[in-house]
PDB file of C-alpha atoms in Angstrom:
ATOM      1  CA  MET A   1      72.982  87.681 192.011  1.00 74.00           C
ATOM      2  CA  SER A   2      71.432  90.516 193.796  1.00 81.00           C
ATOM      3  CA  VAL A   3      70.434  90.549 197.699  1.00 86.00           C
ATOM      4  CA  TYR A   4      67.097  91.159 196.486  1.00 88.00           C
ATOM      5  CA  ALA A   5      66.937  88.049 194.016  1.00 86.00           C
ATOM      6  CA  ILE A   6      68.085  85.825 197.021  1.00 87.00           C
ATOM      7  CA  LEU A   7      65.537  87.129 199.551  1.00 90.00           C
ATOM      8  CA  MET A   8      63.054  86.288 196.479  1.00 92.00           C
ATOM      9  CA  LEU A   9      64.292  82.840 196.259  1.00 91.00           C
ATOM     10  CA  ALA A  10      64.235  82.485 200.242  1.00 91.00           C
ATOM     11  CA  SER A  11      60.660  83.621 199.659  1.00 94.00           C
ATOM     12  CA  LEU A  12      59.899  81.178 197.361  1.00 95.00           C
ATOM     13  CA  ALA A  13      61.668  78.353 199.761  1.00 94.00           C
ATOM     14  CA  ALA A  14      59.464  79.527 202.636  1.00 96.00           C
ATOM     15  CA  LEU A  15      56.298  79.154 200.486  1.00 97.00           C
ATOM     16  CA  LEU A  16      57.354  75.631 199.190  1.00 97.00           C
ATOM     17  CA  VAL A  17      58.058  74.498 202.715  1.00 96.00           C
ATOM     18  CA  THR A  18      54.452  75.448 203.797  1.00 97.00           C
ATOM     19  CA  ALA A  19      53.064  73.722 200.558  1.00 96.00           C
ATOM     20  CA  ALA A  20      54.778  70.508 201.656  1.00 96.00           C
ATOM     21  CA  VAL A  21      53.673  70.950 205.239  1.00 96.00           C
ATOM     22  CA  THR A  22      49.886  71.485 204.291  1.00 96.00           C
ATOM     23  CA  ASP A  23      50.055  68.601 201.683  1.00 94.00           C
ATOM     24  CA  ILE A  24      51.239  66.258 204.455  1.00 93.00           C
ATOM     25  CA  LYS A  25      48.552  67.562 206.913  1.00 94.00           C
ATOM     26  CA  SER A  26      45.744  67.724 204.742  1.00 93.00           C
ATOM     27  CA  ARG A  27      46.611  66.295 201.282  1.00 92.00           C
ATOM     28  CA  ILE A  28      45.832  69.522 199.795  1.00 93.00           C
ATOM     29  CA  ILE A  29      47.782  72.663 198.594  1.00 95.00           C
ATOM     30  CA  SER A  30      45.877  75.625 198.605  1.00 95.00           C
ATOM     31  CA  ASN A  31      44.877  77.508 195.649  1.00 96.00           C
ATOM     32  CA  ARG A  32      45.813  81.009 197.103  1.00 97.00           C
ATOM     33  CA  LEU A  33      49.310  79.540 198.241  1.00 97.00           C
ATOM     34  CA  ASN A  34      49.681  78.436 194.391  1.00 97.00           C
ATOM     35  CA  ALA A  35      48.549  81.970 193.310  1.00 97.00           C
ATOM     36  CA  VAL A  36      50.956  83.731 195.637  1.00 97.00           C
ATOM     37  CA  ILE A  37      53.767  81.588 194.402  1.00 97.00           C
ATOM     38  CA  ALA A  38      52.748  82.174 190.708  1.00 97.00           C
ATOM     39  CA  LEU A  39      52.617  85.960 191.288  1.00 97.00           C
ATOM     40  CA  LEU A  40      55.702  86.541 193.055  1.00 97.00           C
ATOM     41  CA  ALA A  41      57.235  85.163 189.836  1.00 97.00           C
ATOM     42  CA  VAL A  42      56.885  88.833 188.507  1.00 96.00           C
ATOM     43  CA  PRO A  43      58.804  90.462 190.767  1.00 95.00           C
ATOM     44  CA  TRP A  44      61.443  87.982 190.546  1.00 95.00           C
ATOM     45  CA  TRP A  45      61.417  88.219 186.570  1.00 96.00           C
ATOM     46  CA  PHE A  46      62.462  92.063 187.278  1.00 93.00           C
ATOM     47  CA  ALA A  47      65.082  90.861 189.904  1.00 92.00           C
ATOM     48  CA  ILE A  48      66.907  88.846 187.320  1.00 93.00           C
ATOM     49  CA  HIS A  49      66.556  91.209 184.715  1.00 93.00           C
ATOM     50  CA  LEU A  50      64.478  89.106 182.038  1.00 94.00           C
ATOM     51  CA  THR A  51      63.563  90.628 178.740  1.00 95.00           C
ATOM     52  CA  GLY A  52      60.042  90.321 177.625  1.00 94.00           C
ATOM     53  CA  TYR A  53      60.828  87.619 175.238  1.00 96.00           C
ATOM     54  CA  GLU A  54      62.206  85.613 178.159  1.00 96.00           C
ATOM     55  CA  ILE A  55      59.266  86.506 180.321  1.00 97.00           C
ATOM     56  CA  LEU A  56      56.900  85.180 177.512  1.00 97.00           C
ATOM     57  CA  PHE A  57      58.877  81.890 177.140  1.00 97.00           C
ATOM     58  CA  GLN A  58      58.629  81.530 180.965  1.00 96.00           C
ATOM     59  CA  VAL A  59      54.680  81.907 180.686  1.00 97.00           C
ATOM     60  CA  GLY A  60      54.831  79.279 177.715  1.00 97.00           C
ATOM     61  CA  VAL A  61      57.023  76.988 179.691  1.00 97.00           C
ATOM     62  CA  ALA A  62      54.263  77.115 182.799  1.00 97.00           C
ATOM     63  CA  LEU A  63      51.274  76.878 180.372  1.00 97.00           C
ATOM     64  CA  GLY A  64      53.253  73.727 178.633  1.00 97.00           C
ATOM     65  CA  VAL A  65      53.842  72.424 182.401  1.00 97.00           C
ATOM     66  CA  PHE A  66      50.266  72.997 183.378  1.00 97.00           C
ATOM     67  CA  THR A  67      48.980  71.152 180.494  1.00 97.00           C
ATOM     68  CA  LEU A  68      51.284  68.260 180.654  1.00 96.00           C
ATOM     69  CA  PHE A  69      50.513  67.428 184.350  1.00 96.00           C
ATOM     70  CA  ALA A  70      46.806  68.304 184.026  1.00 97.00           C
ATOM     71  CA  ILE A  71      46.863  65.227 181.807  1.00 96.00           C
ATOM     72  CA  CYS A  72      48.470  63.454 184.837  1.00 93.00           C
ATOM     73  CA  PHE A  73      45.602  64.973 186.898  1.00 95.00           C
ATOM     74  CA  ALA A  74      42.770  63.777 184.251  1.00 96.00           C
ATOM     75  CA  LEU A  75      44.238  60.251 184.583  1.00 94.00           C
ATOM     76  CA  GLY A  76      44.201  60.260 188.483  1.00 89.00           C
ATOM     77  CA  MET A  77      47.892  60.412 188.942  1.00 87.00           C
ATOM     78  CA  MET A  78      48.380  63.564 190.774  1.00 89.00           C
ATOM     79  CA  GLY A  79      46.024  66.110 192.762  1.00 92.00           C
ATOM     80  CA  GLY A  80      45.236  69.653 191.306  1.00 94.00           C
ATOM     81  CA  GLY A  81      47.138  71.459 193.743  1.00 95.00           C
ATOM     82  CA  ASP A  82      50.177  69.578 192.545  1.00 95.00           C
ATOM     83  CA  VAL A  83      49.405  70.621 189.073  1.00 97.00           C
ATOM     84  CA  LYS A  84      49.383  74.224 190.001  1.00 97.00           C
ATOM     85  CA  LEU A  85      52.213  74.235 192.117  1.00 97.00           C
ATOM     86  CA  LEU A  86      54.459  72.709 189.149  1.00 97.00           C
ATOM     87  CA  ALA A  87      52.630  75.580 186.851  1.00 97.00           C
ATOM     88  CA  ALA A  88      53.734  78.186 189.313  1.00 98.00           C
ATOM     89  CA  LEU A  89      57.090  76.770 189.230  1.00 97.00           C
ATOM     90  CA  GLY A  90      57.289  76.730 185.714  1.00 97.00           C
ATOM     91  CA  LEU A  91      57.048  80.684 185.970  1.00 97.00           C
ATOM     92  CA  TRP A  92      60.113  80.994 188.247  1.00 96.00           C
ATOM     93  CA  LEU A  93      62.891  78.074 186.892  1.00 95.00           C
ATOM     94  CA  PRO A  94      64.523  78.281 183.547  1.00 93.00           C
ATOM     95  CA  LEU A  95      63.770  75.235 181.211  1.00 94.00           C
ATOM     96  CA  THR A  96      67.038  73.548 181.953  1.00 93.00           C
ATOM     97  CA  ARG A  97      66.561  73.691 185.753  1.00 94.00           C
ATOM     98  CA  LEU A  98      62.661  72.915 185.564  1.00 95.00           C
ATOM     99  CA  LEU A  99      63.502  69.581 183.822  1.00 96.00           C
ATOM    100  CA  VAL A 100      66.019  68.777 186.401  1.00 94.00           C
ATOM    101  CA  MET A 101      63.622  69.507 189.231  1.00 95.00           C
ATOM    102  CA  ILE A 102      60.745  67.493 187.333  1.00 96.00           C
ATOM    103  CA  GLU A 103      63.652  64.466 186.936  1.00 96.00           C
ATOM    104  CA  VAL A 104      64.336  64.799 190.637  1.00 95.00           C
ATOM    105  CA  MET A 105      60.580  65.190 191.564  1.00 95.00           C
ATOM    106  CA  ALA A 106      59.916  61.957 189.680  1.00 95.00           C
ATOM    107  CA  LEU A 107      62.581  60.113 191.321  1.00 96.00           C
ATOM    108  CA  ALA A 108      61.725  61.428 194.870  1.00 95.00           C
ATOM    109  CA  GLY A 109      57.955  60.910 194.285  1.00 94.00           C
ATOM    110  CA  GLY A 110      58.399  57.250 193.278  1.00 94.00           C
ATOM    111  CA  LEU A 111      60.395  56.521 196.586  1.00 95.00           C
ATOM    112  CA  LEU A 112      57.982  58.565 198.320  1.00 94.00           C
ATOM    113  CA  THR A 113      55.100  56.151 196.645  1.00 93.00           C
ATOM    114  CA  VAL A 114      56.648  53.020 197.400  1.00 95.00           C
ATOM    115  CA  GLY A 115      57.474  53.928 201.217  1.00 94.00           C
ATOM    116  CA  ILE A 116      53.839  54.737 201.614  1.00 93.00           C
ATOM    117  CA  LEU A 117      52.608  51.561 200.023  1.00 93.00           C
ATOM    118  CA  ILE A 118      54.756  49.371 202.131  1.00 93.00           C
ATOM    119  CA  ALA A 119      53.668  51.411 205.283  1.00 92.00           C
ATOM    120  CA  HIS A 120      50.218  50.958 204.096  1.00 92.00           C
ATOM    121  CA  LYS A 121      50.560  47.444 203.714  1.00 92.00           C
ATOM    122  CA  LEU A 122      52.443  46.709 207.024  1.00 92.00           C
ATOM    123  CA  ARG A 123      49.588  48.667 208.988  1.00 91.00           C
ATOM    124  CA  LYS A 124      46.895  46.831 206.939  1.00 90.00           C
ATOM    125  CA  ALA A 125      45.280  49.843 206.344  1.00 87.00           C
ATOM    126  CA  PRO A 126      41.913  49.799 204.300  1.00 88.00           C
ATOM    127  CA  GLY A 127      41.497  51.518 200.895  1.00 87.00           C
ATOM    128  CA  LYS A 128      43.883  53.304 198.831  1.00 87.00           C
ATOM    129  CA  PRO A 129      46.815  55.256 200.370  1.00 88.00           C
ATOM    130  CA  GLU A 130      47.047  59.038 199.337  1.00 87.00           C
ATOM    131  CA  ILE A 131      50.360  60.069 198.341  1.00 88.00           C
ATOM    132  CA  PRO A 132      51.449  63.890 199.396  1.00 92.00           C
ATOM    133  CA  TYR A 133      53.313  64.371 196.146  1.00 91.00           C
ATOM    134  CA  GLY A 134      53.534  67.767 196.682  1.00 93.00           C
ATOM    135  CA  VAL A 135      56.750  66.930 199.052  1.00 95.00           C
ATOM    136  CA  ALA A 136      58.176  65.293 196.036  1.00 96.00           C
ATOM    137  CA  ILE A 137      57.653  68.150 194.083  1.00 96.00           C
ATOM    138  CA  VAL A 138      58.893  70.796 196.901  1.00 96.00           C
ATOM    139  CA  GLY A 139      61.635  68.645 197.805  1.00 96.00           C
ATOM    140  CA  ALA A 140      63.315  68.762 194.180  1.00 96.00           C
ATOM    141  CA  ALA A 141      62.352  72.363 193.849  1.00 96.00           C
ATOM    142  CA  LEU A 142      64.226  73.449 197.223  1.00 95.00           C
ATOM    143  CA  LEU A 143      67.115  71.456 195.723  1.00 93.00           C
ATOM    144  CA  ILE A 144      67.235  73.703 192.616  1.00 90.00           C
ATOM    145  CA  VAL A 145      66.572  77.008 194.741  1.00 88.00           C
ATOM    146  CA  ALA A 146      69.143  75.984 197.383  1.00 87.00           C
ATOM    147  CA  ASN A 147      71.690  75.322 194.651  1.00 81.00           C
ATOM    148  CA  ASP A 148      70.845  78.804 193.091  1.00 74.00           C
ATOM    149  CA  ILE A 149      71.245  80.543 196.313  1.00 71.00           C
ATOM    150  CA  LEU A 150      74.457  78.981 197.311  1.00 73.00           C
ATOM    151  CA  THR A 151      76.309  78.913 194.032  1.00 77.00           C
ATOM    152  CA  ASN A 152      75.562  82.470 192.922  1.00 67.00           C
ATOM    153  CA  THR A 153      77.957  85.490 194.203  1.00 61.00           C
ATOM    154  CA  VAL A 154      76.202  88.532 195.700  1.00 57.00           C
ATOM    155  CA  ALA A 155      76.369  91.798 193.850  1.00 53.00           C
TER     156      ALA A 155
END
């Protein structure tokens, strides 16, 4: 992996941390941030030398992820910013790594939800708690990105 590709992954990691922080603070992941993550996938594709067919496949994966999680949004299971972040990550991650990321995200999201529900009950807070699910998405994505950075040689 080239130094340029590693810098691209580091940039993605910084943007993901920003997404998690804003989700914790305001329960919103901005459209602009998601757009930047999605748009930076284009130079990433060239940095890792994807072919035209591979690029089309990544776009298809992102559309599939968006469709699947838009259904979750429609059912009230997650926020729109979370759905857009997952779709943007679908542009970056190969299908196998994306599936691992979604698996880790689901486990982390479940633990996060249980923890927030327990804290909500203990505080006897009124209403339904809002879960910053972007934190689970970002945590899972950072594990994949860190693995890519740490396990590739620089050429």
